[in-house]
mmCIF file with all atom_site columns, C-alpha atoms in Angstrom:
data_model
loop_
_atom_site.group_PDB
_atom_site.id
_atom_site.type_symbol
_atom_site.label_atom_id
_atom_site.label_alt_id
_atom_site.label_comp_id
_atom_site.label_asym_id
_atom_site.label_entity_id
_atom_site.label_seq_id
_atom_site.pdbx_PDB_ins_code
_atom_site.Cartn_x
_atom_site.Cartn_y
_atom_site.Cartn_z
_atom_site.occupancy
_atom_site.B_iso_or_equiv
_atom_site.pdbx_formal_charge
_atom_site.auth_seq_id
_atom_site.auth_comp_id
_atom_site.auth_asym_id
_atom_site.auth_atom_id
_atom_site.pdbx_PDB_model_num
ATOM 1   C CA . MET A 1 1   ? 91.405  156.186 106.918 1.00 55.00 ? 1   MET A CA 1
ATOM 2   C CA . THR A 1 2   ? 91.457  153.476 109.439 1.00 63.00 ? 2   THR A CA 1
ATOM 3   C CA . ILE A 1 3   ? 94.173  151.492 111.021 1.00 67.00 ? 3   ILE A CA 1
ATOM 4   C CA . ARG A 1 4   ? 93.471  147.613 111.150 1.00 63.00 ? 4   ARG A CA 1
ATOM 5   C CA . THR A 1 5   ? 94.636  146.222 114.285 1.00 58.00 ? 5   THR A CA 1
ATOM 6   C CA . PRO A 1 6   ? 95.371  142.264 114.243 1.00 61.00 ? 6   PRO A CA 1
ATOM 7   C CA . SER A 1 7   ? 92.557  140.801 115.568 1.00 61.00 ? 7   SER A CA 1
ATOM 8   C CA . PRO A 1 8   ? 93.227  138.657 118.966 1.00 65.00 ? 8   PRO A CA 1
ATOM 9   C CA . LEU A 1 9   ? 94.042  134.604 118.220 1.00 70.00 ? 9   LEU A CA 1
ATOM 10  C CA . ASN A 1 10  ? 91.263  132.220 118.925 1.00 84.00 ? 10  ASN A CA 1
ATOM 11  C CA . GLU A 1 11  ? 93.170  129.446 120.554 1.00 88.00 ? 11  GLU A CA 1
ATOM 12  C CA . ARG A 1 12  ? 90.822  126.589 119.171 1.00 90.00 ? 12  ARG A CA 1
ATOM 13  C CA . HIS A 1 13  ? 91.241  128.052 115.601 1.00 90.00 ? 13  HIS A CA 1
ATOM 14  C CA . GLU A 1 14  ? 95.307  128.017 115.839 1.00 90.00 ? 14  GLU A CA 1
ATOM 15  C CA . VAL A 1 15  ? 94.765  123.866 116.576 1.00 92.00 ? 15  VAL A CA 1
ATOM 16  C CA . LEU A 1 16  ? 92.348  123.362 114.523 1.00 94.00 ? 16  LEU A CA 1
ATOM 17  C CA . GLY A 1 17  ? 94.678  125.086 111.281 1.00 93.00 ? 17  GLY A CA 1
ATOM 18  C CA . ILE A 1 18  ? 97.438  123.164 112.902 1.00 93.00 ? 18  ILE A CA 1
ATOM 19  C CA . LEU A 1 19  ? 95.925  119.895 112.544 1.00 96.00 ? 19  LEU A CA 1
ATOM 20  C CA . LEU A 1 20  ? 94.495  120.724 109.181 1.00 96.00 ? 20  LEU A CA 1
ATOM 21  C CA . PHE A 1 21  ? 97.840  121.377 108.104 1.00 95.00 ? 21  PHE A CA 1
ATOM 22  C CA . VAL A 1 22  ? 99.358  118.259 109.669 1.00 96.00 ? 22  VAL A CA 1
ATOM 23  C CA . PHE A 1 23  ? 96.603  116.225 108.212 1.00 97.00 ? 23  PHE A CA 1
ATOM 24  C CA . ALA A 1 24  ? 97.033  118.122 104.441 1.00 96.00 ? 24  ALA A CA 1
ATOM 25  C CA . GLY A 1 25  ? 100.984 117.184 105.351 1.00 95.00 ? 25  GLY A CA 1
ATOM 26  C CA . CYS A 1 26  ? 99.882  113.553 106.197 1.00 96.00 ? 26  CYS A CA 1
ATOM 27  C CA . GLY A 1 27  ? 97.248  113.643 103.016 1.00 96.00 ? 27  GLY A CA 1
ATOM 28  C CA . PHE A 1 28  ? 100.530 114.394 100.731 1.00 97.00 ? 28  PHE A CA 1
ATOM 29  C CA . VAL A 1 29  ? 102.015 110.798 101.854 1.00 97.00 ? 29  VAL A CA 1
ATOM 30  C CA . VAL A 1 30  ? 98.818  109.041 100.637 1.00 96.00 ? 30  VAL A CA 1
ATOM 31  C CA . LEU A 1 31  ? 99.091  111.037 97.326  1.00 95.00 ? 31  LEU A CA 1
ATOM 32  C CA . SER A 1 32  ? 102.525 109.873 96.845  1.00 95.00 ? 32  SER A CA 1
ATOM 33  C CA . ALA A 1 33  ? 101.702 106.383 97.722  1.00 94.00 ? 33  ALA A CA 1
ATOM 34  C CA . LEU A 1 34  ? 99.294  106.428 95.222  1.00 93.00 ? 34  LEU A CA 1
ATOM 35  C CA . ALA A 1 35  ? 100.090 108.327 92.259  1.00 91.00 ? 35  ALA A CA 1
ATOM 36  C CA . GLY A 1 36  ? 103.512 106.367 92.817  1.00 88.00 ? 36  GLY A CA 1
ATOM 37  C CA . THR A 1 37  ? 101.460 102.915 92.839  1.00 86.00 ? 37  THR A CA 1
ATOM 38  C CA . ALA A 1 38  ? 99.257  104.489 89.265  1.00 82.00 ? 38  ALA A CA 1
ATOM 39  C CA . ALA A 1 39  ? 102.267 105.323 87.964  1.00 78.00 ? 39  ALA A CA 1
ATOM 40  C CA . THR A 1 40  ? 104.114 102.220 87.778  1.00 77.00 ? 40  THR A CA 1
ATOM 41  C CA . MET A 1 41  ? 101.228 99.908  87.178  1.00 75.00 ? 41  MET A CA 1
ATOM 42  C CA . ALA A 1 42  ? 100.291 102.187 83.981  1.00 68.00 ? 42  ALA A CA 1
ATOM 43  C CA . ILE A 1 43  ? 103.987 102.011 83.018  1.00 66.00 ? 43  ILE A CA 1
ATOM 44  C CA . GLY A 1 44  ? 103.029 98.157  82.623  1.00 60.00 ? 44  GLY A CA 1
ATOM 45  C CA . VAL A 1 45  ? 105.193 96.841  85.841  1.00 56.00 ? 45  VAL A CA 1
ATOM 46  C CA . PRO A 1 46  ? 103.824 94.384  87.101  1.00 57.00 ? 46  PRO A CA 1
ATOM 47  C CA . ALA A 1 47  ? 102.362 95.358  90.274  1.00 53.00 ? 47  ALA A CA 1
ATOM 48  C CA . VAL A 1 48  ? 99.639  94.004  92.677  1.00 54.00 ? 48  VAL A CA 1
ATOM 49  C CA . VAL A 1 49  ? 97.630  93.745  89.610  1.00 50.00 ? 49  VAL A CA 1
ATOM 50  C CA . PRO A 1 50  ? 99.246  92.751  86.551  1.00 45.00 ? 50  PRO A CA 1
ATOM 51  C CA . VAL A 1 51  ? 97.448  94.899  84.035  1.00 50.00 ? 51  VAL A CA 1
ATOM 52  C CA . ALA A 1 52  ? 99.390  97.482  81.960  1.00 49.00 ? 52  ALA A CA 1
ATOM 53  C CA . TRP A 1 53  ? 97.015  100.445 82.135  1.00 52.00 ? 53  TRP A CA 1
ATOM 54  C CA . ASN A 1 54  ? 96.726  103.634 79.855  1.00 63.00 ? 54  ASN A CA 1
ATOM 55  C CA . VAL A 1 55  ? 99.002  106.634 79.760  1.00 72.00 ? 55  VAL A CA 1
ATOM 56  C CA . GLU A 1 56  ? 96.184  109.008 80.906  1.00 78.00 ? 56  GLU A CA 1
ATOM 57  C CA . SER A 1 57  ? 96.874  107.451 84.522  1.00 80.00 ? 57  SER A CA 1
ATOM 58  C CA . LEU A 1 58  ? 100.592 108.197 84.038  1.00 81.00 ? 58  LEU A CA 1
ATOM 59  C CA . HIS A 1 59  ? 99.555  111.801 83.243  1.00 84.00 ? 59  HIS A CA 1
ATOM 60  C CA . VAL A 1 60  ? 96.886  112.311 85.883  1.00 87.00 ? 60  VAL A CA 1
ATOM 61  C CA . ALA A 1 61  ? 99.185  110.590 88.701  1.00 88.00 ? 61  ALA A CA 1
ATOM 62  C CA . SER A 1 62  ? 101.854 112.765 87.512  1.00 89.00 ? 62  SER A CA 1
ATOM 63  C CA . ALA A 1 63  ? 99.865  116.051 87.514  1.00 93.00 ? 63  ALA A CA 1
ATOM 64  C CA . ALA A 1 64  ? 98.297  115.283 90.755  1.00 94.00 ? 64  ALA A CA 1
ATOM 65  C CA . TRP A 1 65  ? 101.724 114.118 92.638  1.00 93.00 ? 65  TRP A CA 1
ATOM 66  C CA . TRP A 1 66  ? 103.157 117.338 91.028  1.00 95.00 ? 66  TRP A CA 1
ATOM 67  C CA . LEU A 1 67  ? 100.589 120.289 92.078  1.00 96.00 ? 67  LEU A CA 1
ATOM 68  C CA . GLY A 1 68  ? 100.796 118.286 95.552  1.00 96.00 ? 68  GLY A CA 1
ATOM 69  C CA . LEU A 1 69  ? 104.204 118.455 96.101  1.00 96.00 ? 69  LEU A CA 1
ATOM 70  C CA . LEU A 1 70  ? 103.784 122.827 95.197  1.00 97.00 ? 70  LEU A CA 1
ATOM 71  C CA . VAL A 1 71  ? 100.817 122.911 97.631  1.00 96.00 ? 71  VAL A CA 1
ATOM 72  C CA . ALA A 1 72  ? 102.622 121.244 100.408 1.00 95.00 ? 72  ALA A CA 1
ATOM 73  C CA . LEU A 1 73  ? 105.354 123.141 99.775  1.00 96.00 ? 73  LEU A CA 1
ATOM 74  C CA . ALA A 1 74  ? 103.267 126.434 99.449  1.00 96.00 ? 74  ALA A CA 1
ATOM 75  C CA . GLY A 1 75  ? 101.279 125.722 102.819 1.00 94.00 ? 75  GLY A CA 1
ATOM 76  C CA . LEU A 1 76  ? 104.380 124.498 104.613 1.00 94.00 ? 76  LEU A CA 1
ATOM 77  C CA . ALA A 1 77  ? 105.821 128.106 103.896 1.00 96.00 ? 77  ALA A CA 1
ATOM 78  C CA . ILE A 1 78  ? 102.635 130.101 104.794 1.00 95.00 ? 78  ILE A CA 1
ATOM 79  C CA . TRP A 1 79  ? 102.158 127.851 108.060 1.00 92.00 ? 79  TRP A CA 1
ATOM 80  C CA . ILE A 1 80  ? 105.562 129.107 108.851 1.00 93.00 ? 80  ILE A CA 1
ATOM 81  C CA . ILE A 1 81  ? 105.309 132.427 107.991 1.00 94.00 ? 81  ILE A CA 1
ATOM 82  C CA . ARG A 1 82  ? 102.056 133.246 109.404 1.00 91.00 ? 82  ARG A CA 1
ATOM 83  C CA . ALA A 1 83  ? 103.076 131.721 112.671 1.00 89.00 ? 83  ALA A CA 1
ATOM 84  C CA . LYS A 1 84  ? 105.539 133.664 113.217 1.00 92.00 ? 84  LYS A CA 1
ATOM 85  C CA . GLY A 1 85  ? 103.688 137.062 112.755 1.00 89.00 ? 85  GLY A CA 1
ATOM 86  C CA . LYS A 1 86  ? 101.148 135.405 115.233 1.00 85.00 ? 86  LYS A CA 1
ATOM 87  C CA . ARG A 1 87  ? 98.267  135.648 112.348 1.00 89.00 ? 87  ARG A CA 1
ATOM 88  C CA . THR A 1 88  ? 95.563  133.254 111.554 1.00 89.00 ? 88  THR A CA 1
ATOM 89  C CA . LEU A 1 89  ? 96.089  129.866 110.531 1.00 91.00 ? 89  LEU A CA 1
ATOM 90  C CA . LEU A 1 90  ? 92.874  127.905 109.604 1.00 92.00 ? 90  LEU A CA 1
ATOM 91  C CA . PRO A 1 91  ? 91.523  130.113 105.596 1.00 94.00 ? 91  PRO A CA 1
ATOM 92  C CA . TRP A 1 92  ? 95.019  128.645 104.702 1.00 94.00 ? 92  TRP A CA 1
ATOM 93  C CA . ALA A 1 93  ? 94.910  125.258 106.462 1.00 95.00 ? 93  ALA A CA 1
ATOM 94  C CA . ILE A 1 94  ? 91.216  124.440 105.192 1.00 96.00 ? 94  ILE A CA 1
ATOM 95  C CA . VAL A 1 95  ? 92.948  125.787 101.607 1.00 96.00 ? 95  VAL A CA 1
ATOM 96  C CA . ASP A 1 96  ? 95.237  123.392 101.607 1.00 96.00 ? 96  ASP A CA 1
ATOM 97  C CA . PHE A 1 97  ? 93.611  120.639 103.175 1.00 97.00 ? 97  PHE A CA 1
ATOM 98  C CA . ALA A 1 98  ? 90.621  120.684 100.659 1.00 97.00 ? 98  ALA A CA 1
ATOM 99  C CA . VAL A 1 99  ? 93.410  120.822 97.820  1.00 97.00 ? 99  VAL A CA 1
ATOM 100 C CA . MET A 1 100 ? 94.919  117.813 98.805  1.00 96.00 ? 100 MET A CA 1
ATOM 101 C CA . VAL A 1 101 ? 91.570  115.628 99.396  1.00 97.00 ? 101 VAL A CA 1
ATOM 102 C CA . SER A 1 102 ? 90.514  116.802 95.820  1.00 97.00 ? 102 SER A CA 1
ATOM 103 C CA . LEU A 1 103 ? 93.973  115.590 94.731  1.00 96.00 ? 103 LEU A CA 1
ATOM 104 C CA . VAL A 1 104 ? 93.958  112.249 96.521  1.00 95.00 ? 104 VAL A CA 1
ATOM 105 C CA . ALA A 1 105 ? 90.558  111.643 95.281  1.00 95.00 ? 105 ALA A CA 1
ATOM 106 C CA . THR A 1 106 ? 90.895  112.592 91.807  1.00 93.00 ? 106 THR A CA 1
ATOM 107 C CA . VAL A 1 107 ? 93.934  110.192 91.683  1.00 91.00 ? 107 VAL A CA 1
ATOM 108 C CA . TRP A 1 108 ? 91.902  107.541 93.437  1.00 90.00 ? 108 TRP A CA 1
ATOM 109 C CA . LEU A 1 109 ? 88.656  107.625 91.499  1.00 90.00 ? 109 LEU A CA 1
ATOM 110 C CA . TRP A 1 110 ? 90.565  108.050 88.008  1.00 83.00 ? 110 TRP A CA 1
ATOM 111 C CA . ALA A 1 111 ? 93.453  105.832 88.131  1.00 72.00 ? 111 ALA A CA 1
ATOM 112 C CA . PHE A 1 112 ? 92.087  102.871 90.123  1.00 67.00 ? 112 PHE A CA 1
#
């Protein structure tokens, strides 16, 4: 049995991982704005476009927001745990960013 030694951290990969985590956090802010707008418009409250949307938009916006919240909190926890352990962040940051982008795209394409 071999003992795995941690490989030295690549500085560029760490900076890229941090940036992706930050962009994923910004993506959650955008997701919150889009989901809030979609939910407000879905229940018939006059907003920018006074059109009463269907309930499916409300469900999609709600599900995407809750999933985005879980992913954002998990990403933050992973960032803290892996940074304290001086382990690489990049693979987790890529997953976090990709999920946020897909949730924003889902709300954008479905609700708008």
